[in-house]
mmCIF file of C-alpha atoms in Angstrom:
data_model
loop_
_atom_site.group_PDB
_atom_site.id
_atom_site.type_symbol
_atom_site.label_atom_id
_atom_site.label_comp_id
_atom_site.label_asym_id
_atom_site.label_seq_id
_atom_site.Cartn_x
_atom_site.Cartn_y
_atom_site.Cartn_z
ATOM 1 C CA UNK A 4 -49.466 -6.936 -40.712
ATOM 2 C CA UNK A 5 -49.531 -9.293 -37.719
ATOM 3 C CA UNK A 6 -46.180 -10.800 -38.838
ATOM 4 C CA UNK A 7 -44.655 -7.241 -38.866
ATOM 5 C CA UNK A 8 -45.844 -6.692 -35.295
ATOM 6 C CA UNK A 9 -44.481 -10.046 -34.099
ATOM 7 C CA UNK A 10 -41.133 -9.429 -35.687
ATOM 8 C CA UNK A 11 -40.724 -6.078 -34.006
ATOM 9 C CA UNK A 12 -40.103 -7.892 -30.728
ATOM 10 C CA UNK A 13 -36.863 -9.162 -32.117
ATOM 11 C CA UNK A 14 -35.509 -5.646 -32.431
ATOM 12 C CA UNK A 15 -34.623 -5.536 -28.684
ATOM 13 C CA UNK A 16 -32.814 -8.855 -28.768
ATOM 14 C CA UNK A 17 -29.060 -8.780 -29.445
ATOM 15 C CA UNK A 18 -28.076 -11.126 -32.267
ATOM 16 C CA UNK A 19 -24.798 -12.962 -32.784
ATOM 17 C CA UNK A 20 -25.430 -13.634 -36.427
ATOM 18 C CA UNK A 21 -26.385 -11.057 -39.027
ATOM 19 C CA UNK A 22 -27.807 -11.709 -42.443
ATOM 20 C CA UNK A 23 -27.414 -8.123 -43.812
ATOM 21 C CA UNK A 24 -25.245 -5.096 -43.845
ATOM 22 C CA UNK A 25 -24.844 -2.695 -40.899
ATOM 23 C CA UNK A 26 -26.418 0.112 -42.849
ATOM 24 C CA UNK A 27 -29.434 -2.103 -43.466
ATOM 25 C CA UNK A 28 -29.677 -2.752 -39.744
ATOM 26 C CA UNK A 29 -29.456 0.901 -39.016
ATOM 27 C CA UNK A 30 -32.410 1.464 -41.295
ATOM 28 C CA UNK A 31 -34.747 -1.162 -39.819
ATOM 29 C CA UNK A 32 -33.449 -1.597 -36.255
ATOM 30 C CA UNK A 33 -32.354 1.669 -34.730
ATOM 31 C CA UNK A 34 -34.654 3.869 -36.745
ATOM 32 C CA UNK A 35 -37.703 1.821 -36.032
ATOM 33 C CA UNK A 36 -36.791 1.759 -32.299
ATOM 34 C CA UNK A 37 -36.501 5.578 -32.218
ATOM 35 C CA UNK A 38 -39.702 6.038 -34.148
ATOM 36 C CA UNK A 39 -41.662 3.741 -31.892
ATOM 37 C CA UNK A 40 -40.284 5.436 -28.804
ATOM 38 C CA UNK A 41 -41.198 8.827 -30.052
ATOM 39 C CA UNK A 42 -44.605 7.460 -30.923
ATOM 40 C CA UNK A 43 -45.256 6.114 -27.414
ATOM 41 C CA UNK A 44 -43.985 9.465 -25.810
ATOM 42 C CA UNK A 45 -46.189 11.620 -28.026
ATOM 43 C CA UNK A 46 -49.241 9.405 -27.728
ATOM 44 C CA UNK A 47 -48.830 9.276 -23.935
ATOM 45 C CA UNK A 48 -48.712 13.048 -23.821
ATOM 46 C CA UNK A 49 -51.570 13.436 -26.270
ATOM 47 C CA UNK A 50 -54.058 11.000 -24.873
ATOM 48 C CA UNK A 51 -53.083 10.615 -21.310
ATOM 49 C CA UNK A 52 -51.856 14.140 -20.606
ATOM 50 C CA UNK A 53 -52.870 17.660 -21.556
ATOM 51 C CA UNK A 54 -51.567 18.323 -25.001
ATOM 52 C CA UNK A 55 -53.408 21.717 -25.260
ATOM 53 C CA UNK A 56 -54.509 24.382 -22.737
ATOM 54 C CA UNK A 57 -56.735 27.239 -23.625
ATOM 55 C CA UNK A 58 -57.700 30.336 -21.651
ATOM 56 C CA UNK A 59 -61.325 30.456 -20.486
ATOM 57 C CA UNK A 60 -63.106 31.841 -17.413
ATOM 58 C CA UNK A 61 -64.527 28.606 -15.891
ATOM 59 C CA UNK A 62 -63.109 25.159 -15.692
ATOM 60 C CA UNK A 63 -66.217 23.638 -17.302
ATOM 61 C CA UNK A 64 -65.944 25.782 -20.366
ATOM 62 C CA UNK A 65 -62.165 25.491 -20.409
ATOM 63 C CA UNK A 66 -62.345 21.665 -21.006
ATOM 64 C CA UNK A 67 -64.911 22.140 -23.695
ATOM 65 C CA UNK A 68 -62.941 24.885 -25.572
ATOM 66 C CA UNK A 69 -59.664 22.884 -25.283
ATOM 67 C CA UNK A 70 -61.362 19.715 -26.675
ATOM 68 C CA UNK A 71 -62.984 21.901 -29.441
ATOM 69 C CA UNK A 72 -59.772 23.550 -30.424
ATOM 70 C CA UNK A 73 -57.738 20.378 -30.421
ATOM 71 C CA UNK A 74 -60.101 18.372 -32.595
ATOM 72 C CA UNK A 75 -60.767 21.279 -35.062
ATOM 73 C CA UNK A 76 -57.701 23.445 -35.534
ATOM 74 C CA UNK A 77 -55.763 26.285 -34.078
ATOM 75 C CA UNK A 78 -53.967 28.998 -36.102
ATOM 76 C CA UNK A 79 -51.282 31.599 -36.112
ATOM 77 C CA UNK A 80 -51.020 34.765 -38.184
ATOM 78 C CA UNK A 81 -48.232 34.558 -40.827
ATOM 79 C CA UNK A 82 -47.362 38.281 -40.655
ATOM 80 C CA UNK A 83 -47.003 38.292 -36.924
ATOM 81 C CA UNK A 84 -44.230 35.656 -36.565
ATOM 82 C CA UNK A 85 -41.666 38.478 -36.062
ATOM 83 C CA UNK A 86 -43.811 40.438 -33.698
ATOM 84 C CA UNK A 87 -42.758 39.622 -30.203
ATOM 85 C CA UNK A 88 -43.239 42.779 -28.171
ATOM 86 C CA UNK A 89 -46.424 43.904 -26.580
ATOM 87 C CA UNK A 90 -45.977 47.396 -28.012
ATOM 88 C CA UNK A 91 -46.325 45.860 -31.553
ATOM 89 C CA UNK A 92 -49.626 44.378 -30.555
ATOM 90 C CA UNK A 93 -48.432 40.750 -30.507
ATOM 91 C CA UNK A 94 -47.992 39.135 -27.117
ATOM 92 C CA UNK A 95 -46.473 36.032 -28.724
ATOM 93 C CA UNK A 96 -45.029 35.260 -32.145
ATOM 94 C CA UNK A 97 -47.902 34.450 -34.505
ATOM 95 C CA UNK A 98 -50.610 35.984 -32.213
ATOM 96 C CA UNK A 99 -52.097 38.998 -33.707
ATOM 97 C CA UNK A 100 -55.714 40.443 -34.120
ATOM 98 C CA UNK A 101 -55.747 40.029 -37.873
ATOM 99 C CA UNK A 102 -59.180 40.275 -39.668
ATOM 100 C CA UNK A 103 -57.967 38.704 -42.963
ATOM 101 C CA UNK A 104 -58.244 34.951 -42.686
ATOM 102 C CA UNK A 105 -55.926 34.589 -45.642
ATOM 103 C CA UNK A 106 -53.163 35.504 -43.194
ATOM 104 C CA UNK A 107 -54.135 32.588 -40.891
ATOM 105 C CA UNK A 108 -52.027 29.429 -40.934
ATOM 106 C CA UNK A 109 -53.926 26.502 -39.475
ATOM 107 C CA UNK A 110 -52.393 23.753 -37.567
ATOM 108 C CA UNK A 111 -53.955 20.339 -37.434
ATOM 109 C CA UNK A 112 -51.036 17.937 -37.835
ATOM 110 C CA UNK A 113 -50.544 17.463 -34.148
ATOM 111 C CA UNK A 114 -53.627 15.199 -34.036
ATOM 112 C CA UNK A 115 -51.869 12.807 -36.306
ATOM 113 C CA UNK A 116 -48.268 12.778 -34.985
ATOM 114 C CA UNK A 117 -48.602 9.493 -33.181
ATOM 115 C CA UNK A 118 -50.079 7.752 -36.279
ATOM 116 C CA UNK A 119 -47.553 9.277 -38.613
ATOM 117 C CA UNK A 120 -44.576 7.999 -36.486
ATOM 118 C CA UNK A 121 -46.076 4.544 -36.216
ATOM 119 C CA UNK A 122 -46.752 4.313 -40.053
ATOM 120 C CA UNK A 123 -43.140 5.493 -40.586
ATOM 121 C CA UNK A 124 -41.809 2.771 -38.333
ATOM 122 C CA UNK A 125 -43.750 0.116 -40.328
ATOM 123 C CA UNK A 126 -42.297 1.450 -43.630
ATOM 124 C CA UNK A 127 -38.805 1.390 -42.263
ATOM 125 C CA UNK A 128 -39.192 -2.123 -41.050
ATOM 126 C CA UNK A 129 -40.752 -3.487 -44.339
ATOM 127 C CA UNK A 130 -37.455 -3.942 -46.326
ATOM 128 C CA UNK A 131 -36.054 -6.074 -43.570
ATOM 129 C CA UNK A 132 -39.299 -8.084 -43.380
ATOM 130 C CA UNK A 133 -39.195 -8.669 -47.141
ATOM 131 C CA UNK A 134 -35.574 -9.688 -46.909
ATOM 132 C CA UNK A 135 -36.297 -12.271 -44.250
ATOM 133 C CA UNK A 136 -38.965 -13.800 -46.433
ATOM 134 C CA UNK A 137 -36.646 -13.933 -49.432
ATOM 135 C CA UNK A 138 -33.608 -15.191 -47.398
ATOM 136 C CA UNK A 139 -35.726 -18.068 -45.883
ATOM 137 C CA UNK A 140 -32.981 -18.901 -43.362
ATOM 138 C CA UNK A 141 -30.410 -19.891 -45.973
ATOM 139 C CA UNK A 142 -27.572 -17.579 -44.763
ATOM 140 C CA UNK A 143 -28.378 -18.185 -41.121
ATOM 141 C CA UNK A 144 -27.928 -21.969 -41.653
ATOM 142 C CA UNK A 145 -24.510 -21.289 -43.133
ATOM 143 C CA UNK A 146 -23.358 -19.059 -40.334
ATOM 144 C CA UNK A 147 -25.099 -20.657 -37.340
ATOM 145 C CA UNK A 148 -21.948 -22.570 -36.356
ATOM 146 C CA UNK A 149 -20.044 -20.455 -33.897
ATOM 147 C CA UNK A 150 -16.369 -20.639 -34.769
ATOM 148 C CA UNK A 151 -15.006 -17.865 -32.568
ATOM 149 C CA UNK A 152 -13.833 -20.386 -29.902
ATOM 150 C CA UNK A 153 -11.906 -22.473 -32.436
ATOM 151 C CA UNK A 154 -8.246 -21.981 -33.370
ATOM 152 C CA UNK A 155 -7.327 -19.436 -36.064
ATOM 153 C CA UNK A 156 -6.609 -22.128 -38.561
ATOM 154 C CA UNK A 157 -10.104 -23.765 -38.001
ATOM 155 C CA UNK A 158 -11.856 -20.317 -38.362
ATOM 156 C CA UNK A 159 -10.102 -19.714 -41.626
ATOM 157 C CA UNK A 160 -10.985 -23.217 -42.944
ATOM 158 C CA UNK A 161 -14.584 -22.763 -42.011
ATOM 159 C CA UNK A 162 -14.690 -19.416 -43.665
ATOM 160 C CA UNK A 163 -13.136 -20.787 -46.969
ATOM 161 C CA UNK A 164 -15.698 -23.629 -46.995
ATOM 162 C CA UNK A 165 -18.489 -21.126 -46.807
ATOM 163 C CA UNK A 166 -16.942 -18.985 -49.626
ATOM 164 C CA UNK A 167 -16.406 -22.071 -51.767
ATOM 165 C CA UNK A 168 -20.018 -23.077 -51.264
ATOM 166 C CA UNK A 169 -21.258 -19.533 -52.262
ATOM 167 C CA UNK A 170 -19.023 -19.451 -55.372
ATOM 168 C CA UNK A 171 -20.251 -22.929 -56.525
ATOM 169 C CA UNK A 172 -23.819 -21.600 -56.304
ATOM 170 C CA UNK A 173 -23.112 -18.218 -57.790
ATOM 171 C CA UNK A 174 -24.945 -18.752 -61.012
ATOM 172 C CA UNK A 175 -27.810 -20.446 -59.356
ATOM 173 C CA UNK A 176 -28.226 -17.793 -56.681
ATOM 174 C CA UNK A 177 -28.253 -14.743 -58.917
ATOM 175 C CA UNK A 178 -32.004 -14.281 -58.175
ATOM 176 C CA UNK A 179 -31.136 -14.511 -54.478
ATOM 177 C CA UNK A 180 -28.592 -11.736 -54.730
ATOM 178 C CA UNK A 181 -30.932 -9.697 -56.822
ATOM 179 C CA UNK A 182 -33.577 -9.954 -54.050
ATOM 180 C CA UNK A 183 -31.144 -8.562 -51.540
ATOM 181 C CA UNK A 184 -30.299 -5.562 -53.803
ATOM 182 C CA UNK A 185 -33.988 -4.922 -54.272
ATOM 183 C CA UNK A 186 -34.358 -4.770 -50.532
ATOM 184 C CA UNK A 187 -31.357 -2.267 -50.338
ATOM 185 C CA UNK A 188 -32.944 -0.175 -53.048
ATOM 186 C CA UNK A 189 -36.274 -0.268 -51.106
ATOM 187 C CA UNK A 190 -34.419 1.378 -48.184
ATOM 188 C CA UNK A 191 -33.338 4.307 -50.338
ATOM 189 C CA UNK A 192 -36.758 4.681 -51.863
ATOM 190 C CA UNK A 193 -38.261 4.608 -48.434
ATOM 191 C CA UNK A 194 -36.017 7.318 -47.127
ATOM 192 C CA UNK A 195 -36.825 9.701 -49.936
ATOM 193 C CA UNK A 196 -40.457 8.775 -49.784
ATOM 194 C CA UNK A 197 -40.634 9.488 -46.040
ATOM 195 C CA UNK A 198 -39.014 12.924 -46.559
ATOM 196 C CA UNK A 199 -41.478 13.728 -49.328
ATOM 197 C CA UNK A 200 -44.346 12.619 -47.115
ATOM 198 C CA UNK A 201 -43.199 14.714 -44.242
ATOM 199 C CA UNK A 202 -42.676 17.599 -46.548
ATOM 200 C CA UNK A 203 -46.285 17.362 -47.775
ATOM 201 C CA UNK A 204 -47.561 17.152 -44.127
ATOM 202 C CA UNK A 205 -45.663 20.391 -43.258
ATOM 203 C CA UNK A 206 -46.719 22.264 -46.324
ATOM 204 C CA UNK A 207 -43.457 21.889 -48.310
ATOM 205 C CA UNK A 208 -41.259 23.204 -45.525
ATOM 206 C CA UNK A 209 -39.753 20.098 -44.105
ATOM 207 C CA UNK A 210 -36.807 19.546 -46.607
ATOM 208 C CA UNK A 211 -35.027 22.798 -45.477
ATOM 209 C CA UNK A 212 -36.017 22.662 -41.824
ATOM 210 C CA UNK A 213 -32.625 21.645 -40.510
ATOM 211 C CA UNK A 214 -30.751 24.317 -42.635
ATOM 212 C CA UNK A 215 -33.182 27.034 -41.619
ATOM 213 C CA UNK A 216 -32.750 26.144 -37.906
ATOM 214 C CA UNK A 217 -29.037 26.429 -38.227
ATOM 215 C CA UNK A 218 -29.223 29.612 -40.203
ATOM 216 C CA UNK A 219 -31.579 31.085 -37.590
ATOM 217 C CA UNK A 220 -29.346 30.414 -34.648
ATOM 218 C CA UNK A 221 -26.237 31.659 -36.516
ATOM 219 C CA UNK A 222 -27.931 34.964 -37.588
ATOM 220 C CA UNK A 223 -27.671 38.085 -35.582
ATOM 221 C CA UNK A 224 -30.460 39.970 -37.339
ATOM 222 C CA UNK A 225 -33.083 41.501 -35.121
ATOM 223 C CA UNK A 226 -35.749 40.665 -37.651
ATOM 224 C CA UNK A 227 -35.825 36.966 -38.173
ATOM 225 C CA UNK A 228 -38.430 34.181 -37.940
ATOM 226 C CA UNK A 229 -37.828 31.023 -35.922
ATOM 227 C CA UNK A 230 -38.611 28.204 -38.293
ATOM 228 C CA UNK A 231 -39.517 25.866 -35.418
ATOM 229 C CA UNK A 232 -42.164 28.306 -34.123
ATOM 230 C CA UNK A 233 -43.482 28.648 -37.704
ATOM 231 C CA UNK A 234 -44.060 24.921 -38.040
ATOM 232 C CA UNK A 235 -44.529 23.929 -34.388
ATOM 233 C CA UNK A 236 -46.036 26.981 -32.634
ATOM 234 C CA UNK A 237 -46.309 26.660 -28.875
ATOM 235 C CA UNK A 238 -48.876 29.461 -28.540
ATOM 236 C CA UNK A 239 -51.755 29.621 -30.990
ATOM 237 C CA UNK A 240 -55.205 31.171 -31.369
ATOM 238 C CA UNK A 241 -58.551 29.368 -31.735
ATOM 239 C CA UNK A 242 -61.912 30.697 -32.799
ATOM 240 C CA UNK A 243 -64.549 28.992 -30.578
ATOM 241 C CA UNK A 244 -68.140 29.345 -32.045
ATOM 242 C CA UNK A 245 -71.244 28.625 -30.089
ATOM 243 C CA UNK A 246 -74.923 29.563 -29.751
ATOM 244 C CA UNK A 247 -75.480 32.735 -27.679
ATOM 245 C CA UNK A 248 -78.710 34.582 -26.632
ATOM 246 C CA UNK A 249 -81.549 34.416 -29.103
ATOM 247 C CA UNK A 250 -79.949 31.291 -30.690
ATOM 248 C CA UNK A 251 -77.424 33.554 -32.526
ATOM 249 C CA UNK A 252 -74.067 32.192 -33.370
ATOM 250 C CA UNK A 253 -71.274 33.850 -31.452
ATOM 251 C CA UNK A 254 -67.560 33.398 -31.918
ATOM 252 C CA UNK A 255 -64.732 34.046 -29.448
ATOM 253 C CA UNK A 256 -60.996 34.035 -29.967
ATOM 254 C CA UNK A 257 -59.077 32.171 -27.259
ATOM 255 C CA UNK A 258 -55.398 31.736 -26.657
ATOM 256 C CA UNK A 259 -54.100 28.107 -26.545
ATOM 257 C CA UNK A 260 -50.774 26.718 -25.468
ATOM 258 C CA UNK A 261 -49.715 23.532 -27.451
ATOM 259 C CA UNK A 262 -47.358 21.796 -24.982
ATOM 260 C CA UNK A 263 -47.163 18.870 -27.157
ATOM 261 C CA UNK A 264 -45.258 20.804 -29.756
ATOM 262 C CA UNK A 265 -42.319 21.163 -27.541
ATOM 263 C CA UNK A 266 -41.750 17.443 -28.173
ATOM 264 C CA UNK A 267 -42.978 17.458 -31.803
ATOM 265 C CA UNK A 268 -40.409 20.046 -32.923
ATOM 266 C CA UNK A 269 -37.490 18.146 -31.510
ATOM 267 C CA UNK A 270 -38.727 14.774 -32.874
ATOM 268 C CA UNK A 271 -39.161 16.030 -36.409
ATOM 269 C CA UNK A 272 -35.996 18.053 -36.222
ATOM 270 C CA UNK A 273 -34.167 14.841 -35.349
ATOM 271 C CA UNK A 274 -35.954 13.103 -38.298
ATOM 272 C CA UNK A 275 -34.849 15.887 -40.590
ATOM 273 C CA UNK A 276 -31.246 15.734 -39.598
ATOM 274 C CA UNK A 277 -31.376 11.963 -39.508
ATOM 275 C CA UNK A 278 -32.558 11.764 -43.002
#
């Protein structure tokens, strides 16, 4: 694990020599950088900012309620996602005084978004880390001589010598080539594994998220559900329970604004289209 963290520093340094294909670099270099950037932005908002704001009379109780709702869960009402007008009894999509808790959809993933993005970055970097171990500096030693300043004839001669050397060791280096193919296959397995993982996190609704968003904005139907608000609601409800008079348990429903979901929806929409 320590080796992986140390190797991540090299992602920001431009390299003259490459020991892999550009698609391989796209997998472990740019994707990892984006995921780490998203992780830093979300974590900063979540732990140094105000990811959630809930309505309450006094400031003291407001902080308590916000912390309670953030660490437990907030919810929306499934049947109220299309209700947007005050006349329908829903001030915001998903906010409705439903008594049946089976209609509630609880949202807890936002507590783990920073960790999820960080773990994703590690898995995207792992195939490259394995390839560097397998390669052991062999290809780098062959290509370390910079021939770009040499005449065209010298460049061709140097290239032919490298090709001749590789051909002479073709039968001996079959295992070496096999290791590179294994790392490439690991990239494909990782992509599908990441999509399946996110699909599980978002209750089997991540695979089709991109298509649903495009269909939503292309549709002119007055009755339609925004898929982003369904998965990443910005306004939710929270049931706050506490001891009242006579040591009786009282519950109160409060309205919460999840500002952090404004970023979460765009991050995972980008991940969905990128995959």
